XYZ file of C-alpha atoms in Angstrom:
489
model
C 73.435 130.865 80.341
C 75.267 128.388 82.617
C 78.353 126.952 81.541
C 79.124 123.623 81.580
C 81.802 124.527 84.529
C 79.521 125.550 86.774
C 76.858 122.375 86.257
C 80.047 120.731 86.565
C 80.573 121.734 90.046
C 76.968 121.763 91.025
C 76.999 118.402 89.891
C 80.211 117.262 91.808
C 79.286 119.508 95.027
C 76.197 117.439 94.990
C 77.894 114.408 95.320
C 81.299 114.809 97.189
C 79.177 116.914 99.884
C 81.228 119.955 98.880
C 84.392 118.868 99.638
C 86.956 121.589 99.576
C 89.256 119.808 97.515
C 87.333 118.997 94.552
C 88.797 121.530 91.470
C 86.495 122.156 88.249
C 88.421 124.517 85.874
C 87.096 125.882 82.694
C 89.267 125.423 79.487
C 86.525 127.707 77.383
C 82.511 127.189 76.710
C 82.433 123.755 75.750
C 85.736 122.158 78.040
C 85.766 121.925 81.580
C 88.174 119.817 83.623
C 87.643 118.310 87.139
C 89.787 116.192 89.755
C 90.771 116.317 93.573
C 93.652 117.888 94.732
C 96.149 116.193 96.799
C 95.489 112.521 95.362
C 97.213 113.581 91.585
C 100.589 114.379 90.030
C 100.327 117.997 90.085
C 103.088 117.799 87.112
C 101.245 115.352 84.878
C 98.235 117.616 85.095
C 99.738 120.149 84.021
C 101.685 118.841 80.971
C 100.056 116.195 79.766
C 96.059 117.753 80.416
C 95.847 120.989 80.587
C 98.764 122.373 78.339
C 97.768 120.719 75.129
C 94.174 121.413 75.838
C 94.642 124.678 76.076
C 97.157 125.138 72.832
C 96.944 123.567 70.012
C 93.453 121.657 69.761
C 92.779 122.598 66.264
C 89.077 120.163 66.572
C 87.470 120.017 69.712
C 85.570 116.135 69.732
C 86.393 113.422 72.408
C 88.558 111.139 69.509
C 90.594 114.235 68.723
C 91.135 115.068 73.038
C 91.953 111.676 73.017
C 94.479 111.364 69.981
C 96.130 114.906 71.370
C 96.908 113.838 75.053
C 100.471 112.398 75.676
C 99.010 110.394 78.707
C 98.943 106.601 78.943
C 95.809 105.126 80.338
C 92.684 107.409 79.084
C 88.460 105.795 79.219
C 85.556 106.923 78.273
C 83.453 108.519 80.802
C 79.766 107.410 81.188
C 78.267 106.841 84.600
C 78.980 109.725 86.928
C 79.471 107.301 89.909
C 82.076 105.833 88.289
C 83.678 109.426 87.391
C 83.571 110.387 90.773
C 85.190 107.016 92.428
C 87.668 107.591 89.775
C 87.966 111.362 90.700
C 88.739 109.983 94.567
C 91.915 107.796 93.321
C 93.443 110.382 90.864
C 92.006 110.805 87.837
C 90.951 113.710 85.867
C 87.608 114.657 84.185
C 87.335 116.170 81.039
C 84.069 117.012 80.196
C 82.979 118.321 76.692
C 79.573 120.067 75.981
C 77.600 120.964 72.920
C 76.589 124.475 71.911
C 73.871 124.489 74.441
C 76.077 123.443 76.685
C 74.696 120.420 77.351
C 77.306 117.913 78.480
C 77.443 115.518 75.727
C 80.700 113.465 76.485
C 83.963 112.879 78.693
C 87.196 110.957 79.531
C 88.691 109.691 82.276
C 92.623 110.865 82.353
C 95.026 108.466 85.204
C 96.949 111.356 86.558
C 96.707 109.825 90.712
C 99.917 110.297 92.473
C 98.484 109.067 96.003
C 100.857 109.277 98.908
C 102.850 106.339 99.045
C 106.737 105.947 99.880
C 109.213 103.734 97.847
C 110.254 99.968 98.651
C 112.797 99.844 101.533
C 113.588 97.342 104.757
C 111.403 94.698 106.041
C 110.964 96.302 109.269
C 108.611 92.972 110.323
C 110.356 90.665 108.810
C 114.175 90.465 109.906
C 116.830 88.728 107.969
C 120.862 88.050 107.435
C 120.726 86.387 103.770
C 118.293 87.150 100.643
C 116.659 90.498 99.299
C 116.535 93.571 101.640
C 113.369 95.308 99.386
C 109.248 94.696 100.662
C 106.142 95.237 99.876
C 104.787 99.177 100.313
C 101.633 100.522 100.892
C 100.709 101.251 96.832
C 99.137 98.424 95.636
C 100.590 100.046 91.960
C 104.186 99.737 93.255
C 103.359 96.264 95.069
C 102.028 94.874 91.633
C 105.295 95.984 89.652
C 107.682 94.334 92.347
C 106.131 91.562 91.982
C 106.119 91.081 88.140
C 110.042 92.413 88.826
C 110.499 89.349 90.316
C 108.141 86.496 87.801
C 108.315 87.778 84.367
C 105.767 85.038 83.213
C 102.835 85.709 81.361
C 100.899 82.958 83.858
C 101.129 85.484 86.308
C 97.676 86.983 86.333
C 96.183 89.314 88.078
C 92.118 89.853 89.383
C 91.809 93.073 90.552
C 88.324 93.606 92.680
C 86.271 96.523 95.570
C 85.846 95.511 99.243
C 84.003 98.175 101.329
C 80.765 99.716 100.442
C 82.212 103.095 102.093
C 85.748 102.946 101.696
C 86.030 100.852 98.371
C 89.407 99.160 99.049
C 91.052 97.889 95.850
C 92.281 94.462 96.243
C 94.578 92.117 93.617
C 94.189 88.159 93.693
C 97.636 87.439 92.114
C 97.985 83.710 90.841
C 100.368 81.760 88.284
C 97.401 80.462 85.870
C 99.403 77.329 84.951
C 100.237 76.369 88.583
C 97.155 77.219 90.813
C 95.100 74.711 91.769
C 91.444 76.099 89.875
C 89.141 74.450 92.655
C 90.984 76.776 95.322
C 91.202 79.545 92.889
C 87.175 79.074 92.733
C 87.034 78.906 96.699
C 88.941 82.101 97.336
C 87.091 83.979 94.180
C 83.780 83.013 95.932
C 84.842 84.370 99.405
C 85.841 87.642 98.351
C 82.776 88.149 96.524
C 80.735 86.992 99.989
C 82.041 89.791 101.759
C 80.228 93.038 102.214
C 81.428 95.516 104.924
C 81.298 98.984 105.364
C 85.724 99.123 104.859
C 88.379 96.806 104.487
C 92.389 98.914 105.262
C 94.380 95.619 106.525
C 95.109 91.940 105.047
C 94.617 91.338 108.741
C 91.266 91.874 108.694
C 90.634 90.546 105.284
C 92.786 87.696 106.964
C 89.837 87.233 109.611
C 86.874 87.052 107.014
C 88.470 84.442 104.562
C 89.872 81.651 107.357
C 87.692 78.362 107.447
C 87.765 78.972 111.250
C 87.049 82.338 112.271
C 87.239 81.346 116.143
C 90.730 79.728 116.246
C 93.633 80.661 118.257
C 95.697 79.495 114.722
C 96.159 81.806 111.876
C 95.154 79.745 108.916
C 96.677 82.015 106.661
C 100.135 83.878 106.283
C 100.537 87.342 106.228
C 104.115 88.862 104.519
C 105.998 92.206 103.577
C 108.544 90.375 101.721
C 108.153 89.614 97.993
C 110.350 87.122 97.892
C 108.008 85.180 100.591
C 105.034 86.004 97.886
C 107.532 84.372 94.861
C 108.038 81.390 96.398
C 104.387 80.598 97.979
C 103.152 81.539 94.341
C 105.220 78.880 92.983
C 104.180 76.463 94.861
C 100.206 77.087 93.630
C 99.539 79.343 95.900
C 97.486 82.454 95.736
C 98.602 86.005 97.013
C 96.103 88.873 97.845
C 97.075 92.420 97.935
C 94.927 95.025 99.701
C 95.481 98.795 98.684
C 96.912 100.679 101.990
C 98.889 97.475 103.736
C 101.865 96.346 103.021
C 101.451 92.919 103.927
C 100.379 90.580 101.377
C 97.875 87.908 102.184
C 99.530 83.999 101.111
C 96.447 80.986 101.486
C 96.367 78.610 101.587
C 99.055 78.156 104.378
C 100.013 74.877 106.522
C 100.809 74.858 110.277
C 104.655 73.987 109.284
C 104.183 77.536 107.083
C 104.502 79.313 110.246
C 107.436 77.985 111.676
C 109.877 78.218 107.760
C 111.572 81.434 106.679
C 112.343 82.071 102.968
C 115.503 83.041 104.390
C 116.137 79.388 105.331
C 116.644 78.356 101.676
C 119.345 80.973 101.678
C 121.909 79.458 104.080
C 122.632 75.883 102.480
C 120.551 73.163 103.102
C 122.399 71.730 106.088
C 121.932 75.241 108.114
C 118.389 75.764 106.624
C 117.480 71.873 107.694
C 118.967 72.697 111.674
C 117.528 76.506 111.536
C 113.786 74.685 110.909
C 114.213 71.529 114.082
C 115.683 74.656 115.916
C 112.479 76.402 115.556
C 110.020 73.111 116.247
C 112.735 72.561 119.391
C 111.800 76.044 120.138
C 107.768 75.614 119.865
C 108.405 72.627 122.748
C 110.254 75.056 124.746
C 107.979 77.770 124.804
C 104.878 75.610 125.276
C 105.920 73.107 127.958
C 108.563 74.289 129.818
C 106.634 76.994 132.390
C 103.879 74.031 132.446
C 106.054 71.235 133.522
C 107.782 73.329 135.942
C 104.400 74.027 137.734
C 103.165 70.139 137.206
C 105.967 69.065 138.716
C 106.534 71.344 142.002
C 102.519 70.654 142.223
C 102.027 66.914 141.821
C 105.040 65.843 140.725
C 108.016 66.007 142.802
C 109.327 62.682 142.057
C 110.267 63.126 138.602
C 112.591 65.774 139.877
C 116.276 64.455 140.601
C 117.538 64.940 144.063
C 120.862 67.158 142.812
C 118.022 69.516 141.177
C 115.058 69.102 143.850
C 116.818 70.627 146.878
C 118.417 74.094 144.857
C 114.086 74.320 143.556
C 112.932 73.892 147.172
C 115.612 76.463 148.563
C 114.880 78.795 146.036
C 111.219 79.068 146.648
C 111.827 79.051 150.483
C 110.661 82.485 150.908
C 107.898 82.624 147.987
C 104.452 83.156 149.255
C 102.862 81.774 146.667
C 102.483 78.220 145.076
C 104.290 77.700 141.851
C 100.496 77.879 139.792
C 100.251 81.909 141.131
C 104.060 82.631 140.657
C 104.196 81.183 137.215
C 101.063 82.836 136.156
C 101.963 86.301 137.028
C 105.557 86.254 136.383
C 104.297 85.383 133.039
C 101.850 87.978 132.768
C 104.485 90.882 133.687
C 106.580 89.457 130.466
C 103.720 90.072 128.874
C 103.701 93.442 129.899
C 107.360 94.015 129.265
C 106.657 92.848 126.056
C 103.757 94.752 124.887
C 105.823 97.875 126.302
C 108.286 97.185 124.369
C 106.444 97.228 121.335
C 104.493 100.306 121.695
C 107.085 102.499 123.022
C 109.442 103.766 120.376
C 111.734 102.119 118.456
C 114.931 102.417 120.711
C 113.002 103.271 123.905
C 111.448 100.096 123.568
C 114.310 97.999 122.906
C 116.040 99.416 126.089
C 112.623 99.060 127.873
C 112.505 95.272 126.894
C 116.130 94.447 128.268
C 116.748 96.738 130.962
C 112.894 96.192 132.234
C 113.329 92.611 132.285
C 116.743 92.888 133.839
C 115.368 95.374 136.658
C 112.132 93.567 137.014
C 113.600 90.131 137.341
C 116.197 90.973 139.832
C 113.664 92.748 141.913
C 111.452 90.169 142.441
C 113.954 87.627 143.738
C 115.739 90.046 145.818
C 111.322 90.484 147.346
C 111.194 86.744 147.230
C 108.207 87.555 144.990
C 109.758 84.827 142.907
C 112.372 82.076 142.179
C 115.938 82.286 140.052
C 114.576 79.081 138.137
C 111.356 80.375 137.346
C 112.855 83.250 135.714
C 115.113 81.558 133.777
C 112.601 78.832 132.757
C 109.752 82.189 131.821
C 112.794 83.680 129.927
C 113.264 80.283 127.864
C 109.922 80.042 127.092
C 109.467 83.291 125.650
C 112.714 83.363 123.951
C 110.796 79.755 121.979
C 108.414 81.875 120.652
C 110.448 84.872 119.803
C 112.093 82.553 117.267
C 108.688 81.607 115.259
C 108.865 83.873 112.172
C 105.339 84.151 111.886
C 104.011 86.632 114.514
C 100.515 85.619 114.341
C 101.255 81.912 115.415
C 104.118 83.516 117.762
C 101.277 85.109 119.607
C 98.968 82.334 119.581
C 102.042 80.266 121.062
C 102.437 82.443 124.135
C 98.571 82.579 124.488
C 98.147 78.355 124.596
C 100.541 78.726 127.273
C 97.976 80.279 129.960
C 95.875 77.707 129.776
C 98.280 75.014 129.658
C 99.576 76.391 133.164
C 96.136 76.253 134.630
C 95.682 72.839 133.566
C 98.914 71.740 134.824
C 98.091 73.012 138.636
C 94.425 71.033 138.299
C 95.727 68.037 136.905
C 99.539 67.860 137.025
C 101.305 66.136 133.823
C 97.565 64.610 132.816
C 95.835 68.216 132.516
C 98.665 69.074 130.020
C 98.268 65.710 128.149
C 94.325 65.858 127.931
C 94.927 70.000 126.859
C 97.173 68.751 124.439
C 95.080 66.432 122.742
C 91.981 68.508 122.424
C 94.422 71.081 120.704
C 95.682 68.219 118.484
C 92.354 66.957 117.489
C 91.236 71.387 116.942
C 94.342 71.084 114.819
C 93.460 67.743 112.553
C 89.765 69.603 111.954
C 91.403 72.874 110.529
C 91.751 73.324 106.822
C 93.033 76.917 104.945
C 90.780 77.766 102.413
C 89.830 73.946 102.348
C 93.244 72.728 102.458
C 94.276 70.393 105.556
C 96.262 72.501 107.854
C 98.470 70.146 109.001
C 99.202 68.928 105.357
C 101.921 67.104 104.899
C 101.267 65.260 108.076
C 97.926 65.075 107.695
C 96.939 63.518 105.178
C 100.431 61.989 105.676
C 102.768 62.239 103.171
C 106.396 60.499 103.287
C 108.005 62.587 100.062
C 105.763 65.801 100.768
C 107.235 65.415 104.509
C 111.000 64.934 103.948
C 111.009 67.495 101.312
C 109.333 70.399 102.482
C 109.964 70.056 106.800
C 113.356 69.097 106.648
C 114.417 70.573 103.284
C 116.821 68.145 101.821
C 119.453 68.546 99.508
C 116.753 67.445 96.321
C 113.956 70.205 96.822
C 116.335 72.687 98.634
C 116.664 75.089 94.935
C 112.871 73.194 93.702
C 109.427 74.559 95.149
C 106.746 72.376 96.229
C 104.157 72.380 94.348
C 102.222 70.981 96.833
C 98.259 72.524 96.430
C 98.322 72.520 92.153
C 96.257 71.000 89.308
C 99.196 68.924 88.031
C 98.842 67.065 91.461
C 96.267 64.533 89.927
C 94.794 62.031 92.040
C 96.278 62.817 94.929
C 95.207 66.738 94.906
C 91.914 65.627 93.764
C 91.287 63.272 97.221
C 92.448 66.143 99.454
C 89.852 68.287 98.131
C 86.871 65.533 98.506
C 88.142 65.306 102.085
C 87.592 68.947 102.508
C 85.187 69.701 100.355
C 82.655 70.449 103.104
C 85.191 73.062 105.132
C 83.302 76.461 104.093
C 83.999 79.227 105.927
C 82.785 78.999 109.940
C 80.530 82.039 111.022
């Protein structure tokens, strides 16, 4: 006669395509136990499973299994695709037969021990003042820093599958007595809209929940640091964790999001206040400087002053090019620098993005390839977006500038100004997760504005609350203005 073992692993070979790692062991004639190897505490198998099954069972029935096993979170087993999604993330199978051995019942026994490592640096996120820990790649570990940090019985927790292969676990964490329920409905809706294949990065979850899928702006905000996930829950926010990325997923999120740090509430309000106009100086530097510089030596030359107009024209005596092709690809090569920099090793890529530069810049003046100014204004520029916390909008800062060069050697200062507009007007139309994106500017909003951009000394230790159903009337005719903003194929 067959034992209940070997169905057991006909059964399971069947299914998993007879993966190697796939253990059935047989406990006697009627108990078999199954799980993968590699994804569970090899410890916690072993004394909390097998150990008392195998001494000391005086009845053998599911209820007395269940009363006899010191582990914590133990289910009934019933539909064998669930067992074996559940064998996949670390849990055991204990399988019980009849006399016949005919399987007649089975639990489910939490035993995973995935590979995950503990809470250390941010390694994206840099900062001087405020909490060193972030966010890890276990959504388990994620979930309990988080509830480390709100102890708050609001703070709930939707836990939901993404990925018809890969099954990604996600968590939609939310303060229940905070969040505004019509965006809590919008983002609940979107998840359940998407089917793909797999889902491993909030990036990419990122991409399939923004209004605008075709935007150079990131209309949400992506963070490793918990205490980044704190505050944007308490100001109605949701947070989405996906199981294998670190970063957590904050929407909705405003085009001043990109440019604040937490860590900016850590330094006083006066330094927090200059840190924040530091970093919108910073956005004008990065986008206009390169562009006015080519405007100017194009169409332009008036608006330079005569002390400043002769060093420019002796400087670029013995260019070749005009200042559209010089700007363009002495831009590009920081690009390159830049994107060497990053992909290079840690410490061989910091010395590759200051010694390169160095090299590279002297180089080309010495070959009259280029001008002193130009480098200096490229360095500036890049050096503005370098300072935007959020790399996402950092990127899509240095990108704008490409075109913005182009339009300044058509059309001089008017090409940048009719650019400019069409980006404003992009920017007016954008919502996050039917939010306005330029909120509190647009809709305009005095207190909203003075509190939250410049982060005076009233709502410097308050969060605003600025997206939540104690809002009222004024929450309620942001949504009816953005009601129709579903998600843009």
């Amino acid at each position: 006669m067959t034992t209940l073992a070997a169905k057991i692993r006909t059964e399971l070979s069947t299914m998993l395509n007879n993966s190697a790692d796939c253990v059935t062991r047989e406990l006697g004639p009627r108990l078999a136990v199954s799980y993968i190897s590699g994804v569970i505490d090899t410890s916690k198998l072993q004394e909390s499973i097998l150990e008392p099954l195998a001494y000391g069972m005086e009845e053998l029935t599911i209820t007395a299994i269940q009363d006899h096993l010191p582990i914590g979170e133990i289910e009934a087993a019933h539909d064998m695709d669930d067992i074996v999604v559940r064998l996949l993330r670390g849990w055991v199978w204990i399988a019980l037969s009849d006399e016949t051995g005919t399987m007649i019942e089975g639990l489910l026994c939490n035993a995973s021990n995935p590979p995950s490592r503990k809470p250390g640096v941010s390694l994206v996120e840099t900062h001087v003042l405020g909490p060193s820990i972030s966010f890890t790649e276990s959504i388990s570990v994620n979930t309990g820093l988080l509830r480390s940090y709100i102890t708050n019985p609001n703070l709930t927790n939707e836990e939901l599958e993404i990925g018809e292969k890969t099954r990604t676990r996600l968590s939609l964490f939310y303060l229940k007595d905070t969040v505004d329920g019509e965006h809590l409905d919008r983002i609940r809706e979107r998840l359940s809209h998407i089917h793909v294949d797999g889902l491993y990065s909030s990036a990419i979850l990122l991409s399939m929940l923004q209004d605008n899928r075709y935007t150079l702006f990131p209309l949400m905000t992506l963070s490793e640091k918990p205490d980044r996930a704190v505050q944007a829950l308490l100001e109605g926010k949701t947070i989405i964790f996906v199981d294998g990325d670190s970063q957590v997923l904050i929407c909705p999120s405003t085009f001043a999001d990109m440019f604040f740090s937490v860590e900016d509430r850590y330094s006083g309000w006066g330094i927090g206040l200059f840190l924040r106009l530091l970093r919108l100086f910073a956005l004008f530097i990065s986008l206009f400087f390169t562009p006015f510089y080519v405007a100017a030596l194009t169409f332009h030359y008036e608006v330079i002053p005569t002390q400043l107009l002769l060093p420019l024209i002796e400087s670029r005596s013995k260019v070749p090019f005009p200042p559209f092709l010089e700007a363009l690809l002495l831009e590009i090569i920081m690009e390159l620098v830049r994107e060497a920099g990053v992909r290079l090793p840690t410490k061989v890529g910091q010395t590759m993005g200051i010694v390169g530069g160095i090299v590279i810049g002297q180089a080309a003046v010495q070959a009259g390839f280029t001008s002193n100014i130009l480098i200096m204004i490229v360095a500036l520029a890049a050096l503005g977006s370098f300072t935007v916390p959020n790399y996402l909008m950092s990127s899509s800062i240095r990108l704008i500038r490409f075109p913005l060069i182009i339009m300044a050697s058509l059309w001089g200062f008017l090409g940048i100004v009719v650019l400019m507009v069409a980006f404003t007007i992009h920017l007016f139309k954008l919502t996050s997760v039917g939010r306005p994106y330029l909120f509190p500017m647009y809709p305009f909003r005095v207190k909203d504005l003075i509190n939250d951009l410049l982060l005076t000394p009233k709502s410097y230790h308050t969060a605003q609350t600025m997206y939540t159903k104690n809002e009222g009337a004024g929450s309620s005719a942001i949504s009816s203005s953005t009601s129709s903003s579903d998600i843009d194929d």
